[in-house]
Tab-separated table of C-alpha atoms and ligand atoms in Angstrom:
chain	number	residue	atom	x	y	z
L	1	UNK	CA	117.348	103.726	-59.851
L	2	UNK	CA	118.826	100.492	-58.259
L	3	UNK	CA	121.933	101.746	-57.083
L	4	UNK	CA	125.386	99.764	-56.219
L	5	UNK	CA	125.748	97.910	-53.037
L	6	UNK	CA	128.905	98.876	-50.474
L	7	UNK	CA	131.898	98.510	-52.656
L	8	UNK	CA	135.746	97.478	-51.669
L	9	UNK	CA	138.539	98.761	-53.941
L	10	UNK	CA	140.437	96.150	-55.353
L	11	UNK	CA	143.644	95.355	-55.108
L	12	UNK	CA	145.205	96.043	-58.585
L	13	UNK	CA	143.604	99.620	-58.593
L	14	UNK	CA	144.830	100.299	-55.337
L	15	UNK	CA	148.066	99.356	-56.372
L	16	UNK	CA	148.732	101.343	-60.028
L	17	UNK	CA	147.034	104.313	-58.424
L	18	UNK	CA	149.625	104.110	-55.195
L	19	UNK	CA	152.309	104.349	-58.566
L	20	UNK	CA	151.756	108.039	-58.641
L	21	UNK	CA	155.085	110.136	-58.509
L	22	UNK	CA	156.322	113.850	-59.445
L	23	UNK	CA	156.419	112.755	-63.042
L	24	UNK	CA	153.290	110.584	-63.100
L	25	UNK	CA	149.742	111.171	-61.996
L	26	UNK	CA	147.017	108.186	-62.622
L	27	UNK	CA	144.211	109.007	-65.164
L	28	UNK	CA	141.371	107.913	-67.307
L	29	UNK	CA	141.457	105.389	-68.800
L	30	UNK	CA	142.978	102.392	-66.808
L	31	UNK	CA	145.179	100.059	-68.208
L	32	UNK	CA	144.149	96.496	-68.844
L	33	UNK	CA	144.561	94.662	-65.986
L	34	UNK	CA	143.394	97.824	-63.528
L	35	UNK	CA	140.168	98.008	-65.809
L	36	UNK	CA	138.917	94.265	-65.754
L	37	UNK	CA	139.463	94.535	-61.997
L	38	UNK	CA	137.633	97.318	-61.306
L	39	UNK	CA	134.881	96.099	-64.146
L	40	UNK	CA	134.837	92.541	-61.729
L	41	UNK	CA	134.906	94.470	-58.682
L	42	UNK	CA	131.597	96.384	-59.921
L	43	UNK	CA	129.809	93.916	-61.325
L	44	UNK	CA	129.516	91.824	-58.251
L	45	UNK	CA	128.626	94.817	-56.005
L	46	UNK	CA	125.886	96.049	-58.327
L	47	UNK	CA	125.071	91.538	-58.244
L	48	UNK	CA	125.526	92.079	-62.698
L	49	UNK	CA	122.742	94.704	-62.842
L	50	UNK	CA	122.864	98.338	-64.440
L	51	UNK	CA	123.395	100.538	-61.462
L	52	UNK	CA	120.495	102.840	-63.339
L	53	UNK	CA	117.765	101.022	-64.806
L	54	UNK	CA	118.688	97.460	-63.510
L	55	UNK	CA	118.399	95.386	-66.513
L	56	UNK	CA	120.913	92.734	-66.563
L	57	UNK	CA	124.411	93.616	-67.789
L	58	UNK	CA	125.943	92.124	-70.796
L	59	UNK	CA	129.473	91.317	-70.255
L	60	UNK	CA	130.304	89.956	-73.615
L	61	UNK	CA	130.947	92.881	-75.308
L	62	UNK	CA	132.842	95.333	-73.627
L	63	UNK	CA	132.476	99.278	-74.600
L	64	UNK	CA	129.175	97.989	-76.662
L	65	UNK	CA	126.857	96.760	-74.128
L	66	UNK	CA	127.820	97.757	-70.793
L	67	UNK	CA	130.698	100.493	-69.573
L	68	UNK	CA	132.235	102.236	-66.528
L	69	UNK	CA	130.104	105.087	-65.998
L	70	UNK	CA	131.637	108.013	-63.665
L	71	UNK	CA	128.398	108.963	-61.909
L	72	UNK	CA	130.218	112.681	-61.856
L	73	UNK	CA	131.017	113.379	-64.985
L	74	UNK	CA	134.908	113.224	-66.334
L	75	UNK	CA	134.630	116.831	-67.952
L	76	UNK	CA	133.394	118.658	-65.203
L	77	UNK	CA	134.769	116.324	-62.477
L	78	UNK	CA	138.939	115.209	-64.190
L	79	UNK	CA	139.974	114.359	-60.170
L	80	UNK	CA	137.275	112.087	-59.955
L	81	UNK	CA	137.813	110.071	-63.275
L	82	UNK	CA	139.892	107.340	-61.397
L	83	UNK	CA	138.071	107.616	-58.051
L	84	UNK	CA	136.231	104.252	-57.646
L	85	UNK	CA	133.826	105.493	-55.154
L	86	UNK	CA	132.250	107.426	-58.966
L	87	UNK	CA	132.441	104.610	-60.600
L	88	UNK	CA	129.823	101.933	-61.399
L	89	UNK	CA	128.643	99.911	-64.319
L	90	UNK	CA	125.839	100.946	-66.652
L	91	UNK	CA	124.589	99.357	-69.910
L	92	UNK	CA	123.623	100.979	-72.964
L	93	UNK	CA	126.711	101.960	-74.384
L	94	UNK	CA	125.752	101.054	-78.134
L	95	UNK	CA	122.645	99.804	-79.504
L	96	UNK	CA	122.850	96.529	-81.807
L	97	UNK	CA	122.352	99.120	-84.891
L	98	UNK	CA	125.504	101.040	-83.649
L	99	UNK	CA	123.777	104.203	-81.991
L	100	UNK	CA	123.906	105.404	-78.736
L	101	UNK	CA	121.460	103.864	-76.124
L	102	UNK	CA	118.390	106.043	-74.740
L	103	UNK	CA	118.670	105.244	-71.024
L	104	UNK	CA	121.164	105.099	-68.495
L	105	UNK	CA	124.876	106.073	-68.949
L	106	UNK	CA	124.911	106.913	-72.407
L	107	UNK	CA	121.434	109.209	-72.280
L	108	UNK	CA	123.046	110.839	-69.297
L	109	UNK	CA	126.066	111.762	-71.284
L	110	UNK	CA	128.338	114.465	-68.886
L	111	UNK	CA	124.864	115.821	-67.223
L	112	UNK	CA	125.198	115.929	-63.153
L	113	UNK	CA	123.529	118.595	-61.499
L	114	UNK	CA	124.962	119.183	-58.184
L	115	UNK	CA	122.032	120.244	-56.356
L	116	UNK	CA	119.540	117.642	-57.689
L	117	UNK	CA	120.989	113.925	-57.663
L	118	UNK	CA	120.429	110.641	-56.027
L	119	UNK	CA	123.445	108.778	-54.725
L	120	UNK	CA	123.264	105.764	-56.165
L	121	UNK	CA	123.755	103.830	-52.724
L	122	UNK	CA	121.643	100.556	-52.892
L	123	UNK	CA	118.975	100.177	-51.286
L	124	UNK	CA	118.500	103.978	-49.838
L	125	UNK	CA	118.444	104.987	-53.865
L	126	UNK	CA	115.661	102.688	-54.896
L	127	UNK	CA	113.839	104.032	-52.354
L	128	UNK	CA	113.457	107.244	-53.063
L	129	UNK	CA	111.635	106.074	-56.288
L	130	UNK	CA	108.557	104.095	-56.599
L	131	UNK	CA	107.380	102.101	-59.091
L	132	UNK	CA	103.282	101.729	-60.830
L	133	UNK	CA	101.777	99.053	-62.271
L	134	UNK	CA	101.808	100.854	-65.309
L	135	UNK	CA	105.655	100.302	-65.382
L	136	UNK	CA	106.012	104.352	-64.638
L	137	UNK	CA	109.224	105.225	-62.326
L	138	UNK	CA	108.085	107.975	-59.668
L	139	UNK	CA	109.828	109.875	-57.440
L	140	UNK	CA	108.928	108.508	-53.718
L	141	UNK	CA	107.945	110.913	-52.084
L	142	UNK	CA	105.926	112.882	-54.927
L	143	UNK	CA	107.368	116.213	-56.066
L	144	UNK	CA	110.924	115.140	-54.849
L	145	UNK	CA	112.926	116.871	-57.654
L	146	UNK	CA	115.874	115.278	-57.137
L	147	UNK	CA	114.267	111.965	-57.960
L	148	UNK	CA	112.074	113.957	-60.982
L	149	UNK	CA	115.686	114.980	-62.116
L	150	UNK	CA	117.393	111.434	-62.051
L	151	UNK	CA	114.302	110.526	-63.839
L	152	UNK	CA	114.685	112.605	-66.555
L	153	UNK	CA	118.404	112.692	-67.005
L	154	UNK	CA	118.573	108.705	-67.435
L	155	UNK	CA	115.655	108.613	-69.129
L	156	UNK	CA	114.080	105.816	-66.842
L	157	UNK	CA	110.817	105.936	-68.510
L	158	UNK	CA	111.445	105.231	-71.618
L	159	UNK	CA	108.772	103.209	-73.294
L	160	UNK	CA	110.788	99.641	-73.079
L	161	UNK	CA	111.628	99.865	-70.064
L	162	UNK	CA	108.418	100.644	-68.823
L	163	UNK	CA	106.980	98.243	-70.752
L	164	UNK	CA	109.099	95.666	-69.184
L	165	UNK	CA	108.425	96.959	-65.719
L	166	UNK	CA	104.903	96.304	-66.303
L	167	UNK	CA	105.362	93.200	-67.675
L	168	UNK	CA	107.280	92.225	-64.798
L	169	UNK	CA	104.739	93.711	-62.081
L	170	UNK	CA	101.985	91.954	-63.547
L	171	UNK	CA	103.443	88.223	-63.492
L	172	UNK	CA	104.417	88.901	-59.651
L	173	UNK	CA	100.878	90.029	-58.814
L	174	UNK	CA	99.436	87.140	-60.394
L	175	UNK	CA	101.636	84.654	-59.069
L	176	UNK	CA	103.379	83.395	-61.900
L	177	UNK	CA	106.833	84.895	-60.713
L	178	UNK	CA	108.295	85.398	-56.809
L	179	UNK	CA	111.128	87.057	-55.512
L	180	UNK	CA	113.187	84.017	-55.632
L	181	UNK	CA	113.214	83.788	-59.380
L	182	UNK	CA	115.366	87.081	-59.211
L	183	UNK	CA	117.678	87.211	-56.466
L	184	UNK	CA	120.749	85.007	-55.549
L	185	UNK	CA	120.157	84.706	-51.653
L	186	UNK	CA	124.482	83.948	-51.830
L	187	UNK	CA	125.025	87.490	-53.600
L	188	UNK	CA	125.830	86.154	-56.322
L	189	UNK	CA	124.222	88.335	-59.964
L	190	UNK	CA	120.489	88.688	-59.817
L	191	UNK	CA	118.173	89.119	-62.528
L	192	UNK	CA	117.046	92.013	-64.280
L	193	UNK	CA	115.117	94.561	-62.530
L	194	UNK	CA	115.412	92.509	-59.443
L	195	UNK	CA	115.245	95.878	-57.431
L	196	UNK	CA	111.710	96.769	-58.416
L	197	UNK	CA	110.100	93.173	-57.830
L	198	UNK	CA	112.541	93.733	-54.004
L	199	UNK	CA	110.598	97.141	-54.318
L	200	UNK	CA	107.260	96.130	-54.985
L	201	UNK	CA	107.576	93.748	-52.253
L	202	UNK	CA	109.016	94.993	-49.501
L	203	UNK	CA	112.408	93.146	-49.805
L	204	UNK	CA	116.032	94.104	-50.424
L	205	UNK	CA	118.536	92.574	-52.691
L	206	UNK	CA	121.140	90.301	-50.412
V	1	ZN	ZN1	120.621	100.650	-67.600
């Protein structure tokens, strides 16, 4: 998991949520303006990377490659669907071929289990997982079910993305990529799977 660095809310959220009266209550979904803001606001904490599997996020199609995920579900949790602290950005909302994505957001669906979850607080989330040189996400330490769970539940071994995890592993061992090929030292959006080369190497995302 790579998680979602410390987050401020911003301004126009703050704002149409302070609108609440006797005869209105704020709710899923935001209006236009609230929703880019809080989509902006995201993006830069999580530096443009899924908060789940950390591949980059495309932002030019909104509601087919990328969307606000509420980390506890809307159905189960309705007084947390506007709560920005539950929100983050995830990819995978549609595949190219128009069917739901395998990993992240849209594998998790409304699944939350209340006693076995990871936070997904950067860095303290990434590590509680570790990652092989076979690509494989494991929990860190072994037999931590809470990680196992996350795991399962957003489907962060799926075969691509170990694949690319390997990939990736294998080009910083042999010296082909560093650390500075991912990571904006200003903040500003790393690469993909940035957290696992930090990982791997003993760094953290700025
Ligand atoms: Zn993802």
């Amino acid at each position: 998991m790579r998680g979602c660095h410390a987050k401020a809310m911003p301004r126009a959220l703050a704002k149409w949520l302070a609108m609440e009266s006797a005869d209105w209550s704020p709710s899923y979904p935001f209006p236009g303006d609230v929703r880019q803001a809080v989509v902006e606001a995201l993006h830069e904490a999580q530096r443009g990377l899924c908060v789940y599997c950390g591949r980059r996020l495309d932002m030019r199609q909104p509601g087919k490659s990328y969307h606000i995920e509420h980390f506890r579900p809307q159905a189960r949790y309705p007084g947390l669907s506007t709560d920005f602290a539950n929100l983050f950005l995830s990819c995978g909302q549609e595949t190219r071929e128009g069917n739901p994505a395998e990993t992240c957001g849209t594998a998790k669906g409304d699944g939350f289990d209340g006693n076995r979850h990871v936070e997904p607080d950067y860095p303290a989330c990434t590590d509680r997982f570790r990652f092989l040189l076979s690509g494989e996400i494991v929990p860190q330490p072994s037999g931590d079910e809470a990680a196992e769970a996350m795991i399962a539940l957003l489907n962060l071994n799926h075969r691509e993305l170990k694949k690319d995890r390997e990939d990736l592993l294998d080009r910083i061992d042999g010296g082909s990529l560093d650390i500075s090929d991912f990571i904006d030292p200003g903040g500003g959006p790393a690469q993909s799977y940035a957290h696992v080369v930090c990982r791997h190497l003993g760094a953290t995302i700025p």
